[in-house]
mmCIF file of C-alpha atoms and ligand atoms in Angstrom:
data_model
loop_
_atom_site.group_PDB
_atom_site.id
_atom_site.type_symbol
_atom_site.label_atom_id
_atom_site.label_comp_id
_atom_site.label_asym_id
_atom_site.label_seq_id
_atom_site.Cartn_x
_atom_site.Cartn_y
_atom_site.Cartn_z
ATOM 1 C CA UNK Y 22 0.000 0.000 0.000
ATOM 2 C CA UNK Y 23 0.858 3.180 -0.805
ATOM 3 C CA UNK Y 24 2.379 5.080 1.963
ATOM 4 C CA UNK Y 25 0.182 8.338 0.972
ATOM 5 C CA UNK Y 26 -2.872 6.096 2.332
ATOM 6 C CA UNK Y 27 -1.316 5.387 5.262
ATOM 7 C CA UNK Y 28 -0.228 8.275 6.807
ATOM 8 C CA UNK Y 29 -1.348 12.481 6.981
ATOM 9 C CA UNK Y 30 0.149 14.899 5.546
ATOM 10 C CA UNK Y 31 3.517 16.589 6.911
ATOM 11 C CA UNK Y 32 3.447 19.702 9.035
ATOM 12 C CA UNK Y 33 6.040 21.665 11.031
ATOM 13 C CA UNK Y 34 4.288 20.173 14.005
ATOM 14 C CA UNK Y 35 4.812 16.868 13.099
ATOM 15 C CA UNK Y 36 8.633 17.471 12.522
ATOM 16 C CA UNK Y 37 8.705 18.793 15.719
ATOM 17 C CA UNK Y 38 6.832 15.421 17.155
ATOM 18 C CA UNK Y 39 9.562 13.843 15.437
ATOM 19 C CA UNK Y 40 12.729 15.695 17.058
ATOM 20 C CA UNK Y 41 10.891 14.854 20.341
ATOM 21 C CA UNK Y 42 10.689 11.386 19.569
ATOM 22 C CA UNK Y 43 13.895 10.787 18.122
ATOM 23 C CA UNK Y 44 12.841 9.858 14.645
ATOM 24 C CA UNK Y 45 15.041 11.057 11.909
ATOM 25 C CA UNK Y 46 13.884 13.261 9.292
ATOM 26 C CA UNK Y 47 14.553 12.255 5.680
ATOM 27 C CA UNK Y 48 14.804 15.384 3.206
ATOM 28 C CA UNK Y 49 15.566 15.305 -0.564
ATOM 29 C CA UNK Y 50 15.642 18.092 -3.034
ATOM 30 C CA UNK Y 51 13.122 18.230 -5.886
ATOM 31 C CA UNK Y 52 12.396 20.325 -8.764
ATOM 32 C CA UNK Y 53 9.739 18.509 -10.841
ATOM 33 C CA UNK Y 54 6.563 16.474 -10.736
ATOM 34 C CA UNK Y 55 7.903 13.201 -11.727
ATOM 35 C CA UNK Y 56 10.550 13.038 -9.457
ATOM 36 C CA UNK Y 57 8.527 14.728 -6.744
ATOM 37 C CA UNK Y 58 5.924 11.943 -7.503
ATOM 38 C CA UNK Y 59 8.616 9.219 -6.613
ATOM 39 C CA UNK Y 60 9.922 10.701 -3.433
ATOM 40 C CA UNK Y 61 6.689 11.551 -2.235
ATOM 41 C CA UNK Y 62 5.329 7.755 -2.677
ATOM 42 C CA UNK Y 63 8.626 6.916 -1.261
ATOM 43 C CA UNK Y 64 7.384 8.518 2.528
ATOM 44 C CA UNK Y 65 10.415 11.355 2.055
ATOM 45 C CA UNK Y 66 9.380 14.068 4.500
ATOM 46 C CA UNK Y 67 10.375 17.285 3.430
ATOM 47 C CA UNK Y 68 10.676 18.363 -0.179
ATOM 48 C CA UNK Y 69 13.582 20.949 -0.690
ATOM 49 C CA UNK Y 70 12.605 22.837 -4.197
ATOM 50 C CA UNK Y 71 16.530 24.248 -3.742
ATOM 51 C CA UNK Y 72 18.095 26.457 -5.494
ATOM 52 C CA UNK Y 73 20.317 23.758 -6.495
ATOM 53 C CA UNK Y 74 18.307 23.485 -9.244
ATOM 54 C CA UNK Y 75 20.356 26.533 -10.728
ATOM 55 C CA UNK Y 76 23.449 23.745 -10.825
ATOM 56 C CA UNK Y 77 21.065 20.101 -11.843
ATOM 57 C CA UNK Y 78 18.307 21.780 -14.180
ATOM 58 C CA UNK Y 79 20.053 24.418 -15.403
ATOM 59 C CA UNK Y 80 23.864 23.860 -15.728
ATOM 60 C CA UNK Y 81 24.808 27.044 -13.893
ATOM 61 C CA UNK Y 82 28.200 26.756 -11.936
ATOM 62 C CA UNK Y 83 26.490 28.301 -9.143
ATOM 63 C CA UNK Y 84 23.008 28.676 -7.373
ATOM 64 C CA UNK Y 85 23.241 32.531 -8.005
ATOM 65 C CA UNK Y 86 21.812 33.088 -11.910
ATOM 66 C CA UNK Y 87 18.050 31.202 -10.356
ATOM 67 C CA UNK Y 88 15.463 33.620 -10.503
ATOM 68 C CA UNK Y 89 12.449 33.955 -8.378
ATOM 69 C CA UNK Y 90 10.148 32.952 -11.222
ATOM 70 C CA UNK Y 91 12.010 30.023 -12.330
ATOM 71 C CA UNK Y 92 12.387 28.863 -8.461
ATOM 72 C CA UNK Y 93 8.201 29.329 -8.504
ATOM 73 C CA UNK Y 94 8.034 27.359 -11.711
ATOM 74 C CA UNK Y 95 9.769 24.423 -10.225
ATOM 75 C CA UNK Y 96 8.261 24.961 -6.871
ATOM 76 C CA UNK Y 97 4.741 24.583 -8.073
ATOM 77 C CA UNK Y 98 5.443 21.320 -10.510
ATOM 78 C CA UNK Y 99 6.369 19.808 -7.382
ATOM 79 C CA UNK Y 100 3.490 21.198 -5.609
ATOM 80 C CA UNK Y 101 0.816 18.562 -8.317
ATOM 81 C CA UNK Y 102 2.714 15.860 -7.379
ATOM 82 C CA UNK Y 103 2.809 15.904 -3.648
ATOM 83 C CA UNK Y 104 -0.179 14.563 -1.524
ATOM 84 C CA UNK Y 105 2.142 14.093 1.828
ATOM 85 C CA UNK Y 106 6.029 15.805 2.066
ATOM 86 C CA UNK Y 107 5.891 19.115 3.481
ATOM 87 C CA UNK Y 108 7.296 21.122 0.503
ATOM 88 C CA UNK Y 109 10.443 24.020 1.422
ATOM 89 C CA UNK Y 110 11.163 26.348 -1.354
ATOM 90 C CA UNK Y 111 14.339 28.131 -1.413
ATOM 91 C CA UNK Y 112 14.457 32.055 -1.141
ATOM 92 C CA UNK Y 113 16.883 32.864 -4.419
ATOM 93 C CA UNK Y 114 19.590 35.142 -4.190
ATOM 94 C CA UNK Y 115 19.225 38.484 -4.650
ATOM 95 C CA UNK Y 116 15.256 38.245 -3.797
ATOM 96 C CA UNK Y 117 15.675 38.768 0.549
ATOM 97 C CA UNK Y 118 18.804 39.697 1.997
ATOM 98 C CA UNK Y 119 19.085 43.211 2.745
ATOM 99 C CA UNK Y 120 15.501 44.071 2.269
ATOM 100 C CA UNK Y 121 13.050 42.851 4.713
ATOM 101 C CA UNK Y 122 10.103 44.333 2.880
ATOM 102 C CA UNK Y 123 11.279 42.511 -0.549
ATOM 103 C CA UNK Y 124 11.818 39.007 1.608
ATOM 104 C CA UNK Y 125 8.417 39.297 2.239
ATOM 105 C CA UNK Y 126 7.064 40.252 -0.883
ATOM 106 C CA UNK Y 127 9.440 37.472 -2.792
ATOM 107 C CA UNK Y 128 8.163 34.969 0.073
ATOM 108 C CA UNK Y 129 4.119 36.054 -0.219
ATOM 109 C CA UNK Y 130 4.818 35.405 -4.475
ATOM 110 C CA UNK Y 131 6.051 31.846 -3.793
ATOM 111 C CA UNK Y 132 3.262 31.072 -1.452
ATOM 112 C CA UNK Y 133 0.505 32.317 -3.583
ATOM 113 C CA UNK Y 134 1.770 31.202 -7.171
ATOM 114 C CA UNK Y 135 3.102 27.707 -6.335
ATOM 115 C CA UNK Y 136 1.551 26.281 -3.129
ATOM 116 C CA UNK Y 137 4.286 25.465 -1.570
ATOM 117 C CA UNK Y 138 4.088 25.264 2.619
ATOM 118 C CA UNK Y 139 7.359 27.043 3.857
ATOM 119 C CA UNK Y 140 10.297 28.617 2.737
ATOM 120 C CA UNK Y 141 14.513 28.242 3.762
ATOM 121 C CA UNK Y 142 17.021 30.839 3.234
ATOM 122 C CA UNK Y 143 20.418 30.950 4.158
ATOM 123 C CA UNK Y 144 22.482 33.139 6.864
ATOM 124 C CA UNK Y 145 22.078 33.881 10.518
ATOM 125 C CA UNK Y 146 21.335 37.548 12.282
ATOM 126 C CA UNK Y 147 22.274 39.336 9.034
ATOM 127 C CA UNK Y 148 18.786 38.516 7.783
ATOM 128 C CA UNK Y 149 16.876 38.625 10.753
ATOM 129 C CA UNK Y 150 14.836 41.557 9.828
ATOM 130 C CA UNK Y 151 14.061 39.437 7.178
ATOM 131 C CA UNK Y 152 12.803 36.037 8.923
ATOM 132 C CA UNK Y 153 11.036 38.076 11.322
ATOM 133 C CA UNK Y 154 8.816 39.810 8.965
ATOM 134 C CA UNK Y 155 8.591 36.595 7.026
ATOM 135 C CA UNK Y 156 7.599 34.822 10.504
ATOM 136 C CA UNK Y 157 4.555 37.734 10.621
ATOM 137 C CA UNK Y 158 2.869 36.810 7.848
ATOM 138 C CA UNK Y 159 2.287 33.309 8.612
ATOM 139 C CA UNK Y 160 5.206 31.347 6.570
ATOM 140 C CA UNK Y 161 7.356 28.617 8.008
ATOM 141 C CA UNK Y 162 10.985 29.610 7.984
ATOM 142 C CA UNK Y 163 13.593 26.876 7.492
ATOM 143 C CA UNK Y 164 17.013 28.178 8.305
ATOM 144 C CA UNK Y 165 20.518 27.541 6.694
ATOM 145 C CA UNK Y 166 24.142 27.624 8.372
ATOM 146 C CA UNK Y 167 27.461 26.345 7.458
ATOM 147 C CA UNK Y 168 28.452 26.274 3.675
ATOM 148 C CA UNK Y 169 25.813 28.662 2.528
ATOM 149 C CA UNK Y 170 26.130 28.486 -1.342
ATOM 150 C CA UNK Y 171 24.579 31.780 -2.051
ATOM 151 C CA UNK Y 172 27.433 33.281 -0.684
ATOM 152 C CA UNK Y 173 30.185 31.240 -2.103
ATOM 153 C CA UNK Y 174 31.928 34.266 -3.942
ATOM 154 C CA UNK Y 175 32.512 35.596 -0.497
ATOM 155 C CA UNK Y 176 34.072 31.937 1.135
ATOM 156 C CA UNK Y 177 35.925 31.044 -2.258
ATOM 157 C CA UNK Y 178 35.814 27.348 -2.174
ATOM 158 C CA UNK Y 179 33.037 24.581 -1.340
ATOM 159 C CA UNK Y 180 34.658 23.057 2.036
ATOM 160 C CA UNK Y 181 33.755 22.531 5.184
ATOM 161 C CA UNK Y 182 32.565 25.469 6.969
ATOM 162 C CA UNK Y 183 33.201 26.417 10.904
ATOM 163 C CA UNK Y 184 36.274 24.422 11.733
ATOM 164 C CA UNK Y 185 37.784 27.075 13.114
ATOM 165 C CA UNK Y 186 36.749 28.408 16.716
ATOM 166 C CA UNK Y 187 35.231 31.512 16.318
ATOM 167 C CA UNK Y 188 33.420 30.488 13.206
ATOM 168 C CA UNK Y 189 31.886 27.535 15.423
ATOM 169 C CA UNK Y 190 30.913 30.156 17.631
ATOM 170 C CA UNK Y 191 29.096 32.264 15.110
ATOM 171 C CA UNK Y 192 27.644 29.154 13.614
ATOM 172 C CA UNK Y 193 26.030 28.183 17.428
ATOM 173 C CA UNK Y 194 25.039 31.495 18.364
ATOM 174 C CA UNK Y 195 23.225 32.181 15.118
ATOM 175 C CA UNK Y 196 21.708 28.585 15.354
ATOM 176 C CA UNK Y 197 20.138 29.873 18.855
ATOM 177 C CA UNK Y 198 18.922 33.068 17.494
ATOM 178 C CA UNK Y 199 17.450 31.793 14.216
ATOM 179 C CA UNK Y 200 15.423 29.203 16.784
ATOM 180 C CA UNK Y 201 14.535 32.060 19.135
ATOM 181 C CA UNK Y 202 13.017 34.190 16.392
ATOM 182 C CA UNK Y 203 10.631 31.031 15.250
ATOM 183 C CA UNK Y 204 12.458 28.761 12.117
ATOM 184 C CA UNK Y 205 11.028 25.464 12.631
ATOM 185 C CA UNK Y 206 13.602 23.922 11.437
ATOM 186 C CA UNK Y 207 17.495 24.257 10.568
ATOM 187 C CA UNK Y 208 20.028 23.392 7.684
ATOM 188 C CA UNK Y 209 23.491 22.693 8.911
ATOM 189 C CA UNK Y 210 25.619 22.209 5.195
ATOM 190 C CA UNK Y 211 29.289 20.840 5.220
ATOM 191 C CA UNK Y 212 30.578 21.428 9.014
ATOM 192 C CA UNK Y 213 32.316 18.866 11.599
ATOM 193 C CA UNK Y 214 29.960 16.585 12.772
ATOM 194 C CA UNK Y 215 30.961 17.141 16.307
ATOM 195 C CA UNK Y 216 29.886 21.066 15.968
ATOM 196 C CA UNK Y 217 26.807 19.697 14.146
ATOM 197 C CA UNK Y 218 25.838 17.461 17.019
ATOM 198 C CA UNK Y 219 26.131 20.107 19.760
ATOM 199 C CA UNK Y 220 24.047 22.456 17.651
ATOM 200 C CA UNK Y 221 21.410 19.695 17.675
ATOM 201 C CA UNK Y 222 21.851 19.446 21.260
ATOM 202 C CA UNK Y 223 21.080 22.440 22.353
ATOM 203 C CA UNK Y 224 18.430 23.338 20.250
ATOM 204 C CA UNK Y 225 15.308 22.353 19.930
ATOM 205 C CA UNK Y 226 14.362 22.329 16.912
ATOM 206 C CA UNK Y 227 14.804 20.037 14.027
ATOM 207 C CA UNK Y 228 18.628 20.422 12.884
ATOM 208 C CA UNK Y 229 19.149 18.818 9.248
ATOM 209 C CA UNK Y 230 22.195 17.717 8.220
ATOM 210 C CA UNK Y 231 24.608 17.376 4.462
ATOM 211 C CA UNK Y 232 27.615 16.600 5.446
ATOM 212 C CA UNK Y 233 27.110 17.824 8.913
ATOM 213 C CA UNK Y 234 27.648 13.496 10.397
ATOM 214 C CA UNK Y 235 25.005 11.233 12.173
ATOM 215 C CA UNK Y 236 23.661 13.198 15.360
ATOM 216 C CA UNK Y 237 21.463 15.641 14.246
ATOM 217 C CA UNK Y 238 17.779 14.833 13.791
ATOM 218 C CA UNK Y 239 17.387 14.234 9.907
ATOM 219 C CA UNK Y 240 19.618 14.397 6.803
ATOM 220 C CA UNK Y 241 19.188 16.061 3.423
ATOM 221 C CA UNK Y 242 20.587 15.299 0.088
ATOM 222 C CA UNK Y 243 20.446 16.189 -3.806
ATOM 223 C CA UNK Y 244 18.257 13.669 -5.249
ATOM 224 C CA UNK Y 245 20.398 13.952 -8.389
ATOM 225 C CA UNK Y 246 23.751 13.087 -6.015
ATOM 226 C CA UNK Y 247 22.093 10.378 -4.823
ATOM 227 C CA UNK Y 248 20.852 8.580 -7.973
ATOM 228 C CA UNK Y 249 24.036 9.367 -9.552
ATOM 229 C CA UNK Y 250 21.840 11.448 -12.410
ATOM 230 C CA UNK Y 251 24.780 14.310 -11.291
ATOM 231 C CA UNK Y 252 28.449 12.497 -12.761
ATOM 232 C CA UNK Y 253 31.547 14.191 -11.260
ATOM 233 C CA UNK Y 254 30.504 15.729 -7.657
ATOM 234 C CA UNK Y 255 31.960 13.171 -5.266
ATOM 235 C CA UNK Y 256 32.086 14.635 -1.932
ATOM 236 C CA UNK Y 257 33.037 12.469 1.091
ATOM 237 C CA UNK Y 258 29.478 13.032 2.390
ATOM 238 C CA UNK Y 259 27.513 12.042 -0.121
ATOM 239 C CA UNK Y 260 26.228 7.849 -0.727
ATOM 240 C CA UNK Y 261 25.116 7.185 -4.286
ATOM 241 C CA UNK Y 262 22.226 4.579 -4.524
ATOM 242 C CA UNK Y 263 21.782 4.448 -7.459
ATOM 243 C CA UNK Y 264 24.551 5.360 -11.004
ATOM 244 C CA UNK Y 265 21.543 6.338 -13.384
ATOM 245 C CA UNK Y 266 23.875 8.662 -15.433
ATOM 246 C CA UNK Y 267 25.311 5.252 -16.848
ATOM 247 C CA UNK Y 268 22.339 3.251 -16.748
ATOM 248 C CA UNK Y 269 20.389 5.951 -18.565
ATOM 249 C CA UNK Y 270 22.837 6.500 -20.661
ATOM 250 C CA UNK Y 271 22.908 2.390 -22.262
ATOM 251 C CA UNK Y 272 19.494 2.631 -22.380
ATOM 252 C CA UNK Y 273 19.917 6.419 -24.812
ATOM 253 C CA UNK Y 274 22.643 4.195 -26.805
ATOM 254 C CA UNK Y 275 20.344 0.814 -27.079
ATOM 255 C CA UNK Y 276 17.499 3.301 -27.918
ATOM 256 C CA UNK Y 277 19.594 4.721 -30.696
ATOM 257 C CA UNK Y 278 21.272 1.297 -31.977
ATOM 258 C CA UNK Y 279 17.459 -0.051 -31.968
ATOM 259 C CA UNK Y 280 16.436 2.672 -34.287
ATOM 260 C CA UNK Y 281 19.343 2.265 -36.428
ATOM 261 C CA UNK Y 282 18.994 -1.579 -36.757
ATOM 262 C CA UNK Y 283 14.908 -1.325 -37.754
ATOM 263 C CA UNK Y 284 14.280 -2.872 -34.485
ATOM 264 C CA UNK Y 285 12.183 -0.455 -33.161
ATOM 265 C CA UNK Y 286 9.205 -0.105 -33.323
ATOM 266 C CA UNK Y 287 8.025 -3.649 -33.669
ATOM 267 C CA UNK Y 288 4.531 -5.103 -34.963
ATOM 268 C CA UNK Y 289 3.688 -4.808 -31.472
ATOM 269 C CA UNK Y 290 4.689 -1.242 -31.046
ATOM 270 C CA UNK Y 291 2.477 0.242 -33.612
ATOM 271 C CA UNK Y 292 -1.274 0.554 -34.891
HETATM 272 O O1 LIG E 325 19.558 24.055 -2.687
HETATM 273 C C1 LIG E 325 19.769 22.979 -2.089
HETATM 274 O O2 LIG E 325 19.730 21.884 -2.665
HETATM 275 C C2 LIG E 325 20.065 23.037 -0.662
HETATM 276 C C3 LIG E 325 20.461 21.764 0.012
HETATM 277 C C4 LIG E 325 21.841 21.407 -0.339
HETATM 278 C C5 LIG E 325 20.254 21.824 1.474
HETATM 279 O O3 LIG E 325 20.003 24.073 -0.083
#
C-alpha cells in the first residue's frame, strides 16, 4: 500500500513530534513532478525545491543566476505531485537579503503562485529583519548555516565550513537566534559533525544535516547526487544509490542502436 494512504500529511508540528521522539527526518531536493511523484510515494518528509536546481536543471556553476520565477516554476510542478512531504522552497539570491520588505514580498509570491508550505534561506542575524517579517505573515521559515552556497563568492571554495573556533561560535550562536526568532527547522551544510551534534543538542528544533555526520535529527541530500543522475561531484558526504547517469545512458545508446537496426518499433509497437 501506498504510503500516501497510510499516513497524513507533513506539518512543522509533526517534525517537531519527530525531534521529540527521536525519529530522523529524511529530506531530498526536488524540482519537478515526476521526481517529486517518486519521493513523495517513497514517505520522504520534506521536499527541498533548492536552489540547487540553478546547478542540476540548469547547468549554472552556481546557485546565483536562479530567478524567483524560475524557483516558482519548479516549486509549483512539485506542488501537483505531492499529496504528503511538506514542501520548502528556497528564497533565491538576490530576492531577501538586505531588504526585509522585498523578503516578504518574494516569500508572499512563492506562497501564492506555487503552493508550496514554507520557505529556507540561508544566513544567521544578518537577515533577521528578514525572517522576522517573514515569521509575521504566517510562513514557516527553514534556516541555513554552514556552507551557505549563495554566498560562495565571499568563502571562495566549497569546504567545510566552521572548523575554526570563532566560526563555530558564530555558527552556534546564530543557530540559537534563528530558533529564538521562530524557524522550525534548521540546515546545517558541510561542518564537523561534532559542531553539528552540539548544535542539535542544544536546540530544539529540528537540525538537518549534508555533510554535517550522524547526530542531528534528519539528513538532506540532492536527489540527483544520490541517484548518480549528477556524474563528477563526489564529496566524502555524499552515498550514491543508485549510477543512473550510466544506466540511462545504455538505455539512450540501445534506444539509438534499436532505431538504427529497424528494431524499433516492432509489430507490437504500432497501430
Ligand atoms: O539548494 C539545495 O539543494 C540546498 C540543500 C543542499 C540543502 O540548499
Amino acid at each position: 500500500m501506498s504510503v500516501n494512504k497510510e499516513v497524513k500529511r507533513i506539518t512543522t508540528h509533526v517534525l517537531q513530534a519527530m525531534k521529540s521522539k527521536g525519529e530522523k527526518i529524511s529530506m531530498l531536493t526536488a524540482y519537478d513532478f515526476s521526481m517529486a511523484r517518486i519521493l513523495d510515494e517513497a514517505g520522504i518528509d520534506i521536499l527541498l525545491v533548492g536552489d540547487s536546481a540553478s546547478n542540476v536543471m540548469a547547468g549554472h556553476e552556481t546557485t546565483l543566476p536562479i530567478t524567483l520565477d524560475q524557483m516558482i516554476y519548479h516549486a509549483s510542478s512539485v506542488v501537483r505531485a505531492v499529496k504528503r512531504s511538506l514542501i520548502v522552497v528556497d528564497l533565491p539570491f538576490g530576492s531577501y537579503q538586505g531588504n526585509s520588505t522585498k523578503a516578504l514580498a518574494s516569500t508572499i509570491k512563492i506562497m501564492k503562485e506555487s503552493g508550496a508550505h514554507a520557505i529556507k534561506c540561508e544566513g544567521g542575524v544578518e537577515i533577521e529583519e528578514s525572517i522576522r517579517r517573514i515569521l509575521s505573515a504566517g510562513v514557516p521559515v527553514m534556516g541555513h548555516l554552514g556552507l551557505t552556497p549563495q554566498s560562495i563568492y565571499k568563502f571562495g571554495t566549497y569546504t567545510v565550513r566552521a572548523k575554526e573556533e570563532e566560526e563555530a561560535k558564530k555558527l552556534l550562536s546564530d543557530a540559537k537566534a534563528l530558533e529564538k526568532l521562530g524557524c522550525f527547522a534548521i540546515v546545517l551544510e558541510k561542518i564537523p559533525a561534532k559542531l553539528a551534534k552540539e548544535v542539535a543538542a542544544q536546540l530544539t528544533i529540528p537540525v538537518i544535516g549534508i555533510g554535517a555526520g550522524m547526530h542531528v535529527d534528519g539528513q538532506v541530500l540532492v536527489t540527483h547526487d544520490l541517484m548518480g543522475i549528477t556524474k563528477d561531484f563526489q564529496p566524502r558526504f555524499l552515498r550514491r544509490y543508485l549510477e543512473l547517469f550510466e544506466s540511462m545512458k545504455e538505455a539512450a545508446q540501445q534506444y539509438k542502436a534499436d532505431v538504427r537496426s529497424g528494431d524499433f518499433p516492432n509489430e507490437k509497437e504500432q497501430y
